[in-house]
mmCIF file of C-alpha atoms in Angstrom:
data_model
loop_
_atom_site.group_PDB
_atom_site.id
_atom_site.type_symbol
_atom_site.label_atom_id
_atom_site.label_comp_id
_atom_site.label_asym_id
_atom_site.label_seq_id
_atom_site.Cartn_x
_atom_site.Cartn_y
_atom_site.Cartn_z
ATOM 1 C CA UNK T 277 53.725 142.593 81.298
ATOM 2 C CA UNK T 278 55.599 144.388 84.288
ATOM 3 C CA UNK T 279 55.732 144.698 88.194
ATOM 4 C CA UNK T 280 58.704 146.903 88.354
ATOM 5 C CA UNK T 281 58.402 147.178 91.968
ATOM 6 C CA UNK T 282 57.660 143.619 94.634
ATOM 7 C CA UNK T 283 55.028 144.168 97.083
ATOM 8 C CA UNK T 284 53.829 141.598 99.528
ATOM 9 C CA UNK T 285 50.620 141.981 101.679
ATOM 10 C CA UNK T 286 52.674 142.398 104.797
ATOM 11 C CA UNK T 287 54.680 145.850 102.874
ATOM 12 C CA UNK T 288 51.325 147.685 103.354
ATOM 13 C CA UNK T 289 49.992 146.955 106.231
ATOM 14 C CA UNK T 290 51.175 149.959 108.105
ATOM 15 C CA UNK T 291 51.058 152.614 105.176
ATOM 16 C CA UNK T 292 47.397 151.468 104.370
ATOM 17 C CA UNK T 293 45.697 152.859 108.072
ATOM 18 C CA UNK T 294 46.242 156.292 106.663
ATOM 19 C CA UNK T 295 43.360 155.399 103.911
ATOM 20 C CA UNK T 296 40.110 154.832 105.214
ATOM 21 C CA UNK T 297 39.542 151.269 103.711
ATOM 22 C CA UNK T 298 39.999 149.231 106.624
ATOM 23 C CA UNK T 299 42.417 146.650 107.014
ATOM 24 C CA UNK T 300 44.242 145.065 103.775
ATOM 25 C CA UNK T 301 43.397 141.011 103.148
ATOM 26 C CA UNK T 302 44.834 140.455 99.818
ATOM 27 C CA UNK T 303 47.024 141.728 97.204
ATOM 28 C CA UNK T 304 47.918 140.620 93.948
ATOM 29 C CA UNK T 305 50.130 142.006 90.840
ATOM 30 C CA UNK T 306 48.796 142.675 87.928
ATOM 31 C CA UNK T 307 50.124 141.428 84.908
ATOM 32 C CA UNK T 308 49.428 143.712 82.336
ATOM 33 C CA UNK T 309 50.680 147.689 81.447
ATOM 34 C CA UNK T 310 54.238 148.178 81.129
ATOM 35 C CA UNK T 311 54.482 151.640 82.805
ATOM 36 C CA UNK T 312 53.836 150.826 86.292
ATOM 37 C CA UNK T 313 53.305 148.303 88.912
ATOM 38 C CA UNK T 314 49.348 147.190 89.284
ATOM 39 C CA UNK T 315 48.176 145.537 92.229
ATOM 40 C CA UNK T 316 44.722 144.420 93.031
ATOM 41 C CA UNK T 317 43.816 145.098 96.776
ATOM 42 C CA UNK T 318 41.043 144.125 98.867
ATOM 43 C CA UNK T 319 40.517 145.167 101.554
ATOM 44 C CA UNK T 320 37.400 145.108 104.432
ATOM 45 C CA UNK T 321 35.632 147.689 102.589
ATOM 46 C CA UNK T 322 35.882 146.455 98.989
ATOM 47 C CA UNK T 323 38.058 146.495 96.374
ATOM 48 C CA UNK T 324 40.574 148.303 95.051
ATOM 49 C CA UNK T 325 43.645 149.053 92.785
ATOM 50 C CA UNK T 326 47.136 150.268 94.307
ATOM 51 C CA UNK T 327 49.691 151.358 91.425
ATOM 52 C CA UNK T 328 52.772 152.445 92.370
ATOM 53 C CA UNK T 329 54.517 154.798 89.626
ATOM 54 C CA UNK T 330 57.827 153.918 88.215
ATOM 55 C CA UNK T 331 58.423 157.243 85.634
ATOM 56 C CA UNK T 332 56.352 159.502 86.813
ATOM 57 C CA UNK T 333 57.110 162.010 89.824
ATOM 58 C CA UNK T 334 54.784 163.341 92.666
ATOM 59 C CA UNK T 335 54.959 166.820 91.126
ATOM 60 C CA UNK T 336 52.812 165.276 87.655
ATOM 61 C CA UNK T 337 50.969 163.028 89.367
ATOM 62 C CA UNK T 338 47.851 165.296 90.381
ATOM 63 C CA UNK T 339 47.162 165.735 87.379
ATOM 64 C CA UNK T 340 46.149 162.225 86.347
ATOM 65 C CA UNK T 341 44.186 161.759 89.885
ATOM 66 C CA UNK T 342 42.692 165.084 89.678
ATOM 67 C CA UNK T 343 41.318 164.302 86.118
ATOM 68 C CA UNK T 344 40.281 160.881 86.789
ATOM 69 C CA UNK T 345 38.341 162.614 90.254
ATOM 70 C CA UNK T 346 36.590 165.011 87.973
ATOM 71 C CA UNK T 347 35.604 163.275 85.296
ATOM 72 C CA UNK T 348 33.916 160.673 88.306
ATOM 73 C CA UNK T 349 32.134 163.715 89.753
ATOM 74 C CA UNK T 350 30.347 164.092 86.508
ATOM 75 C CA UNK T 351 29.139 160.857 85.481
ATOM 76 C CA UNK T 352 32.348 159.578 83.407
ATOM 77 C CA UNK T 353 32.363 156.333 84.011
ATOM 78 C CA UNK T 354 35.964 156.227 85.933
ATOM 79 C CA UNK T 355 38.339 154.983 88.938
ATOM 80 C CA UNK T 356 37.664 157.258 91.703
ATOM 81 C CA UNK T 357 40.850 158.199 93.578
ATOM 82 C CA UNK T 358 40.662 157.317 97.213
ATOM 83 C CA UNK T 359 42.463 160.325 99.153
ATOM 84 C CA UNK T 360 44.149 159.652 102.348
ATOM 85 C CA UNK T 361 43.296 161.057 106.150
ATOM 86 C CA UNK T 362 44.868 164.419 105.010
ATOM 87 C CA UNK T 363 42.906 164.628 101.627
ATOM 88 C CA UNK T 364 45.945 163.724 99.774
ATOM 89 C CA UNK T 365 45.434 161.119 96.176
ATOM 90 C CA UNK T 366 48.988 160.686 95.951
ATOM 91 C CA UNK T 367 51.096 158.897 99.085
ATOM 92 C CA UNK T 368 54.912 157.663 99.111
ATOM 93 C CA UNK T 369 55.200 153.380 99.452
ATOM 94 C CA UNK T 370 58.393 152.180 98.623
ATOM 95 C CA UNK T 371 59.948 155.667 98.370
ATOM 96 C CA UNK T 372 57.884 156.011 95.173
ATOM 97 C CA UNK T 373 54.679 157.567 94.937
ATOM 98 C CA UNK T 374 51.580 155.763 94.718
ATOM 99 C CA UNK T 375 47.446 156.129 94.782
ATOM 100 C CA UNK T 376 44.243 153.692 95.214
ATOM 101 C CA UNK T 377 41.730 154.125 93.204
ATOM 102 C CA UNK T 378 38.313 152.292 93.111
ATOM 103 C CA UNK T 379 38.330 148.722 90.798
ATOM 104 C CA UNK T 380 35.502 148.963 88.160
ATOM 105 C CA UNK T 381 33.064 145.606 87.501
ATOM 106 C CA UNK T 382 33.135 143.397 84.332
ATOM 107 C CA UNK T 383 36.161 142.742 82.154
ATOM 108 C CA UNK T 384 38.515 143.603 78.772
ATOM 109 C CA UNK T 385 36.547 142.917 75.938
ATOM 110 C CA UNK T 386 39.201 141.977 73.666
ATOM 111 C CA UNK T 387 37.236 140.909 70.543
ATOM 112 C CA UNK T 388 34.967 144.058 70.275
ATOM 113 C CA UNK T 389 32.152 144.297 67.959
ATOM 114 C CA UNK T 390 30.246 147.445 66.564
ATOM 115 C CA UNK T 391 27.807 147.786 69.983
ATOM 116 C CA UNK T 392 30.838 147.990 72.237
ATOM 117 C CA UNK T 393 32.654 150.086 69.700
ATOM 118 C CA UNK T 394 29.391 152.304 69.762
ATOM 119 C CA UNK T 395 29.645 152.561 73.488
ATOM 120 C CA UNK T 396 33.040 153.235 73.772
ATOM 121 C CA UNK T 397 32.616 156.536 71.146
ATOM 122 C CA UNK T 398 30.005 157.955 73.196
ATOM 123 C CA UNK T 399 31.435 157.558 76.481
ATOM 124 C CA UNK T 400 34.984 159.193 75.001
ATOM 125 C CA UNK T 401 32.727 162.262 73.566
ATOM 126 C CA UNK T 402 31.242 162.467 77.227
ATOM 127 C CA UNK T 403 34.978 162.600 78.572
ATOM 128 C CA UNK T 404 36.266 165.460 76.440
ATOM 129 C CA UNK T 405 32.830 167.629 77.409
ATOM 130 C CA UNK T 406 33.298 166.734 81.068
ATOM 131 C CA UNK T 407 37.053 167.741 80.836
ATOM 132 C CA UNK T 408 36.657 171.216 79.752
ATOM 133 C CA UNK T 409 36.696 173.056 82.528
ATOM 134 C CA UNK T 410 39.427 170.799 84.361
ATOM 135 C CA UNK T 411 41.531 173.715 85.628
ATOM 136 C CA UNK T 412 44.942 171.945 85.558
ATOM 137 C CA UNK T 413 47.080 171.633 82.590
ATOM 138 C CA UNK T 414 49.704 168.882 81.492
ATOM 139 C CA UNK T 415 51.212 168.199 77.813
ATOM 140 C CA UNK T 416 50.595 164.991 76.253
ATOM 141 C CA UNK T 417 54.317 164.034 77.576
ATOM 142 C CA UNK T 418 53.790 161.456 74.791
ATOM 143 C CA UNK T 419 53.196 163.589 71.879
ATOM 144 C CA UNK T 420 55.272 165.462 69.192
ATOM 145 C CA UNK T 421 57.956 166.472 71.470
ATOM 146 C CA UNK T 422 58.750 163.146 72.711
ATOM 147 C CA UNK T 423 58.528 161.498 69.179
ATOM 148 C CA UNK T 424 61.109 163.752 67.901
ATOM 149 C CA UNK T 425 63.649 163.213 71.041
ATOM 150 C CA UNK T 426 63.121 159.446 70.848
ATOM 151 C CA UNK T 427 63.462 158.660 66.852
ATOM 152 C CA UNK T 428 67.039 159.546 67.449
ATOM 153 C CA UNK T 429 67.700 156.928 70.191
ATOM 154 C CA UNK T 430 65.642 153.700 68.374
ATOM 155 C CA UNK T 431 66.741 154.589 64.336
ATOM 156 C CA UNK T 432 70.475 152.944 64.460
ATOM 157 C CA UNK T 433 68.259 149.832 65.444
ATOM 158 C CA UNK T 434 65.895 149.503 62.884
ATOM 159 C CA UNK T 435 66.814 148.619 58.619
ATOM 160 C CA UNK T 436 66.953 151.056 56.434
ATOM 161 C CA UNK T 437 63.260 150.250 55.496
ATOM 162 C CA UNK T 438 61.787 150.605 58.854
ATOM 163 C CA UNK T 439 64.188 154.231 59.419
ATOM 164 C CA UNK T 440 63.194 155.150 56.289
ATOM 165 C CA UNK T 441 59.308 155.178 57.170
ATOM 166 C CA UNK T 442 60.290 156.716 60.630
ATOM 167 C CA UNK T 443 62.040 159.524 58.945
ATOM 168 C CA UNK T 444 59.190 160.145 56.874
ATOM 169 C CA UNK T 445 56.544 160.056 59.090
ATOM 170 C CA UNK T 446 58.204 162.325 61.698
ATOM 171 C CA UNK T 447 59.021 164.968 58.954
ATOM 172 C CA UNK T 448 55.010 164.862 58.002
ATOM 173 C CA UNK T 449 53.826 165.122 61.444
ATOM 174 C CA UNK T 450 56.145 167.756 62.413
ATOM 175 C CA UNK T 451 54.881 170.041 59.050
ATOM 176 C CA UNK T 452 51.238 168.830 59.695
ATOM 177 C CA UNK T 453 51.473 170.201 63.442
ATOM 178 C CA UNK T 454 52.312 173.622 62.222
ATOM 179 C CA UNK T 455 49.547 174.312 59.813
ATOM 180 C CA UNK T 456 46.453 176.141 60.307
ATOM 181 C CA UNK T 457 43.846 173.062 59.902
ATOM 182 C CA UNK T 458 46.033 171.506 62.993
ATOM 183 C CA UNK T 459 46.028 174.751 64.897
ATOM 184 C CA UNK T 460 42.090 174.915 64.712
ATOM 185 C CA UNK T 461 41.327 171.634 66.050
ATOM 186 C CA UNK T 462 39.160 171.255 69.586
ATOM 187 C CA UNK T 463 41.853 170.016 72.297
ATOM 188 C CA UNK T 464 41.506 169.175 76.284
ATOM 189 C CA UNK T 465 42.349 167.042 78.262
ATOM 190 C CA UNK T 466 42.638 163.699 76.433
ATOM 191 C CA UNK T 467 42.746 159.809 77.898
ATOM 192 C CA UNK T 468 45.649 159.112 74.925
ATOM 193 C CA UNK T 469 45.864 155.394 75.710
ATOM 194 C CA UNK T 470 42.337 153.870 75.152
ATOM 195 C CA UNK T 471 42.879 150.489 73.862
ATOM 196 C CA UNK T 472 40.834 147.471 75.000
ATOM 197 C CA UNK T 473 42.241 146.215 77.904
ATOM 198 C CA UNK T 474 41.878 150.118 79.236
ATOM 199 C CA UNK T 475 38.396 149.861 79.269
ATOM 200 C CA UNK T 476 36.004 147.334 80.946
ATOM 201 C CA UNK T 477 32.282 146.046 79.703
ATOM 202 C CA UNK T 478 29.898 143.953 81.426
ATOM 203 C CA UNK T 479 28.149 141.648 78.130
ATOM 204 C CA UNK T 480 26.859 144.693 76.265
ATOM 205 C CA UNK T 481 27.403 147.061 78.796
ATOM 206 C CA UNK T 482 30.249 149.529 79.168
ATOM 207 C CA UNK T 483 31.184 149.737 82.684
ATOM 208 C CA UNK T 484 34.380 152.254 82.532
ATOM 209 C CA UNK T 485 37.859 153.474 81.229
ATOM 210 C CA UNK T 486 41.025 153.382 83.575
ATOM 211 C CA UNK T 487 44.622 154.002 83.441
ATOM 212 C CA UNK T 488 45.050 157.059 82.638
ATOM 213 C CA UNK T 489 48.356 157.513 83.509
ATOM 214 C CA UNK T 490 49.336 159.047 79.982
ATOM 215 C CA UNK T 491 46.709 161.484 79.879
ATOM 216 C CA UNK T 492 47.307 165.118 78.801
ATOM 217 C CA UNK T 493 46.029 168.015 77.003
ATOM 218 C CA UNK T 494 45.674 167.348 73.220
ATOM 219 C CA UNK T 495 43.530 167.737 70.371
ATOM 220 C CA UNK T 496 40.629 165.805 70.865
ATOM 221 C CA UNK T 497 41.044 164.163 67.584
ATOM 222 C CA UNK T 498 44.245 162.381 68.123
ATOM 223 C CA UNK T 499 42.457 160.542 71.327
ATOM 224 C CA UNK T 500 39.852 159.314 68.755
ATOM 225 C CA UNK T 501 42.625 158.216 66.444
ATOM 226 C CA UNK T 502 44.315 156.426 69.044
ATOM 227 C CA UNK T 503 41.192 154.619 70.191
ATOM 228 C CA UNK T 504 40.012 153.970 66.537
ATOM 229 C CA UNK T 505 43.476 152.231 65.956
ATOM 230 C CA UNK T 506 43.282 149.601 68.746
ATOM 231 C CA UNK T 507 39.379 148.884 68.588
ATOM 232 C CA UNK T 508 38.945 148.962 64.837
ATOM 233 C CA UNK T 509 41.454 146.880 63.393
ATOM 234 C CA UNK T 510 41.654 143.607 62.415
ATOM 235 C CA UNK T 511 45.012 142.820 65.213
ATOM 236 C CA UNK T 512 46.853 140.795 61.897
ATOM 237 C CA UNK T 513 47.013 142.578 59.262
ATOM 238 C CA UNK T 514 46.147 146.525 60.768
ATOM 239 C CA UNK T 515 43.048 147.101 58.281
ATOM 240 C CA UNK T 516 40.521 148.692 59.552
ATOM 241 C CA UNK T 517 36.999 147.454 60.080
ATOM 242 C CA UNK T 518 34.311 149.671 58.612
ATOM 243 C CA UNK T 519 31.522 148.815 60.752
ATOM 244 C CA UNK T 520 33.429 148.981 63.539
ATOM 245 C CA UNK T 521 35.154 152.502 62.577
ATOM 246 C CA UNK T 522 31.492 153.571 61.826
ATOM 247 C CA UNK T 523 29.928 152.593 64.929
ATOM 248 C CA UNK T 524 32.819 154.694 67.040
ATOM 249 C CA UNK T 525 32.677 157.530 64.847
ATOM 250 C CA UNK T 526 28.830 158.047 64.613
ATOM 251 C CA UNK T 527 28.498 157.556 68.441
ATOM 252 C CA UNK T 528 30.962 159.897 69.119
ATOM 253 C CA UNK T 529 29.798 162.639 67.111
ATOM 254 C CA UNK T 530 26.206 162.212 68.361
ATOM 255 C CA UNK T 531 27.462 163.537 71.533
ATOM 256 C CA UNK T 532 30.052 165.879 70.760
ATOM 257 C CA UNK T 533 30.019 166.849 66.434
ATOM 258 C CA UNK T 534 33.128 166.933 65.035
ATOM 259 C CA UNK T 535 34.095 170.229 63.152
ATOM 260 C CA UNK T 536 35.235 170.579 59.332
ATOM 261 C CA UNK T 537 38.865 170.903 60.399
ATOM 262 C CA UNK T 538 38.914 167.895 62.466
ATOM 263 C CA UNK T 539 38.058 166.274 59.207
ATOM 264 C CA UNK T 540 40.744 167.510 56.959
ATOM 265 C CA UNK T 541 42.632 166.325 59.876
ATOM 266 C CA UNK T 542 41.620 162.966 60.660
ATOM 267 C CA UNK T 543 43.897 160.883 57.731
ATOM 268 C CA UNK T 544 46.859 162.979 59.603
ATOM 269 C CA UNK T 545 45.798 162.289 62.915
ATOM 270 C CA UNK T 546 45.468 158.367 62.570
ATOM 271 C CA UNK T 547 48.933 158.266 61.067
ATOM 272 C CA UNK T 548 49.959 160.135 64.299
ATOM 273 C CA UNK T 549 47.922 157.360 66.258
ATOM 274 C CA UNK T 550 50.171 154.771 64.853
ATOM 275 C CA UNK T 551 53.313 156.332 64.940
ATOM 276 C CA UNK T 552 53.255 157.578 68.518
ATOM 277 C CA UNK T 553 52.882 153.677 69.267
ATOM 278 C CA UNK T 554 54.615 152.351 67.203
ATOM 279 C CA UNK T 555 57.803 154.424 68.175
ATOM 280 C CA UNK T 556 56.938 153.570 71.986
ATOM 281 C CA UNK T 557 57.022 150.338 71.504
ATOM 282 C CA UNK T 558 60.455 150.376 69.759
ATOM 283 C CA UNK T 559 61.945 152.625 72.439
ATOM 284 C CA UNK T 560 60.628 149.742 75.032
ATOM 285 C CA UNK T 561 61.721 147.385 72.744
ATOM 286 C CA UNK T 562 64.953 148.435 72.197
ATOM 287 C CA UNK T 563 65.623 149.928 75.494
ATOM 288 C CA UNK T 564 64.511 147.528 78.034
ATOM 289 C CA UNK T 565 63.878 148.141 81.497
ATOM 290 C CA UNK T 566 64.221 145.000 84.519
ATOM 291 C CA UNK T 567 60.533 144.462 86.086
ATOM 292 C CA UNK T 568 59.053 141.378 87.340
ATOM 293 C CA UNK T 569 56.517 140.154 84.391
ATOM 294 C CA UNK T 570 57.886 142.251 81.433
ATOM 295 C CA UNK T 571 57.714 141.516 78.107
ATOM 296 C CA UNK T 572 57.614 144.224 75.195
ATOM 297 C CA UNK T 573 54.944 144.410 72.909
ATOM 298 C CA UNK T 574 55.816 143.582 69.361
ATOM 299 C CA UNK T 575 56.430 146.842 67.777
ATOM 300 C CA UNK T 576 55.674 145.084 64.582
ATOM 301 C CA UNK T 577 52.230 145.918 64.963
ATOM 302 C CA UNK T 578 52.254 149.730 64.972
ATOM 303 C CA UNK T 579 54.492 149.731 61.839
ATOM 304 C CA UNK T 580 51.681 147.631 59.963
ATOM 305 C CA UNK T 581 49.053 149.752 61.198
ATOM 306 C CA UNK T 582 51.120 153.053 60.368
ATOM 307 C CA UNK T 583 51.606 151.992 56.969
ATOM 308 C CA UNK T 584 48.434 150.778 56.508
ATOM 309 C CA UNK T 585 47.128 154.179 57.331
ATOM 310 C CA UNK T 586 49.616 155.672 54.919
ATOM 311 C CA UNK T 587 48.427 153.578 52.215
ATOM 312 C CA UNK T 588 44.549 153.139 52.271
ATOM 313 C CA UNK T 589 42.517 156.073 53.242
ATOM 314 C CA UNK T 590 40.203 155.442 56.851
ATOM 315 C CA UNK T 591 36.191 156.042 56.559
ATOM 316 C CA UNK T 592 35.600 159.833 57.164
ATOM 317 C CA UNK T 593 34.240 161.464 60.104
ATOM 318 C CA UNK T 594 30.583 162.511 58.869
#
């Protein structure tokens, strides 16, 4: 869990009057995400959340505030950015950049069953339609690119078991990216991180995704592989549950059908799920950064889940 960067009630009072939110009365870290530092603010008018960004620059960041703007303007369920006296989403506090968006109701469901599986497919289908005609355009800074430059920097780390499998696995993503079936696949702009504590429910009810500070364009397919991963599993042993996968899948597809490519693709695309995490989680592992509240996740997990994946073929699209 991480606050890179200390902020005290009094740091803001001054840089806040430029928002029109009224005056600040509380703030609070967040202990949870390991990219940047989450506070919650309230303020006269309501709540809010104030992240300040540790990696990313001002130059990237209107993308991810631009996205999360226009996917509110159409009924995603979302953060709205809150844009300053001159219209601007992204402001400098600390010398760093940072944005407020909206806080959304209810809380993580962290032991989801097939209804809030169900409601999390259909709201991601919604998102990709909705994000078609975003004009801007960012890579998934996470994707194949950034897997290949960071296997080198974690594989001197690992036994020759573990760099063995991450060998592998890059080698078959890297040939399954340049094939035809890959090429062919629906992509837009994708949320890429949609686990459970990125998304918020109220009982039943789903009341919105957030963070979307790794967003980028992508094939649509590797955002349902991602989200599949996290709400799916059974969290010991990476196995997948059916009902659950089935719930996502057919809830998804009832708002946006997946094509016959996408489902050559999908065994591909969950091993790319898995890997993409779990080699994140050994660079952060293995190269630590100092922040208030940090503490890795276990990149343990991923490497189950990746093999798993490997090993026993996932329920198919349709």
């Amino acid at each position: 869990m991480a606050v890179f960067t200390a902020l005290h009630l009094d740091d803001i009072g001054q840089w806040i009057t430029q928002f029109p939110l009224g005056k600040p009365l509380a703030l609070k870290g967040i202990a949870s995400g390991i990219e940047n530092s989450n506070f919650f603010l309230s303020t006269e008018r309501g709540e809010y959340v104030l992240t300040i960004f540790e990696n990313l620059s001002f130059e990237q960041l209107p993308f991810y505030l631009q996205l999360m703007r226009h996917l509110a303007d159409r009924g995603v369920l979302v953060p709205a950015p809150i844009a300053n006296a001159d219209g601007e989403l992204v402001t400098a506090l600390q010398g760093k950049p940072a944005a407020i968006v909206s806080k959304l109701d209810g809380s993580s469901q962290m032991a989801p069953q097939a209804v809030h599986c169900a409601a999390v497919g259909a709201m991601l289908a919604k998102m990709h339609l909705a994000a078609q005609d975003f004009p801007l355009q960012q890579p998934n800074l996470r994707g194949l690119d950034w897997w290949n430059a960071t296997t080198p920097l974690v594989l001197h780390h690992l036994d020759d078991a573990k760099a063995h499998l991450l060998r592998a696995e890059i080698h078959f993503q890297d040939a399954f990216a340049a094939c035809d079936t890959y090429k062919a696949i629906p992509r837009g702009p994708v949320h890429a991180d949609l686990f459970r504590n990125n998304v918020m429910f109220d009982g039943e009810q789903l009341t919105g995704f957030f963070d979307f500070y790794f967003a980028g364009c992508d094939t649509w397919l590797f955002d349902v592989a991602v989200t599949v991963n996290d709400w799916c599993v059974d969290l010991a042993t990476g196995v997948l549950d059916t009902a659950r996968v089935r719930a996502l899948l057919d809830a998804y597809q009832a708002v946006r059908p997946f094509t016959h490519e996408e489902q050559t693709a999908w065994q591909p695309m969950l091993r790319a799920a898995a890997l993409r995490f779990w080699l994140s989680r050994l660079y952060d592992y293995y190269q630590p950064r100092e922040a208030e509240m940090l503490t890795p996740h276990d990149p343990t997990h991923f490497e189950r889940i990746l093999r798993e994946r490997i090993a026993t073929p996932a329920p198919e699209l349709f």
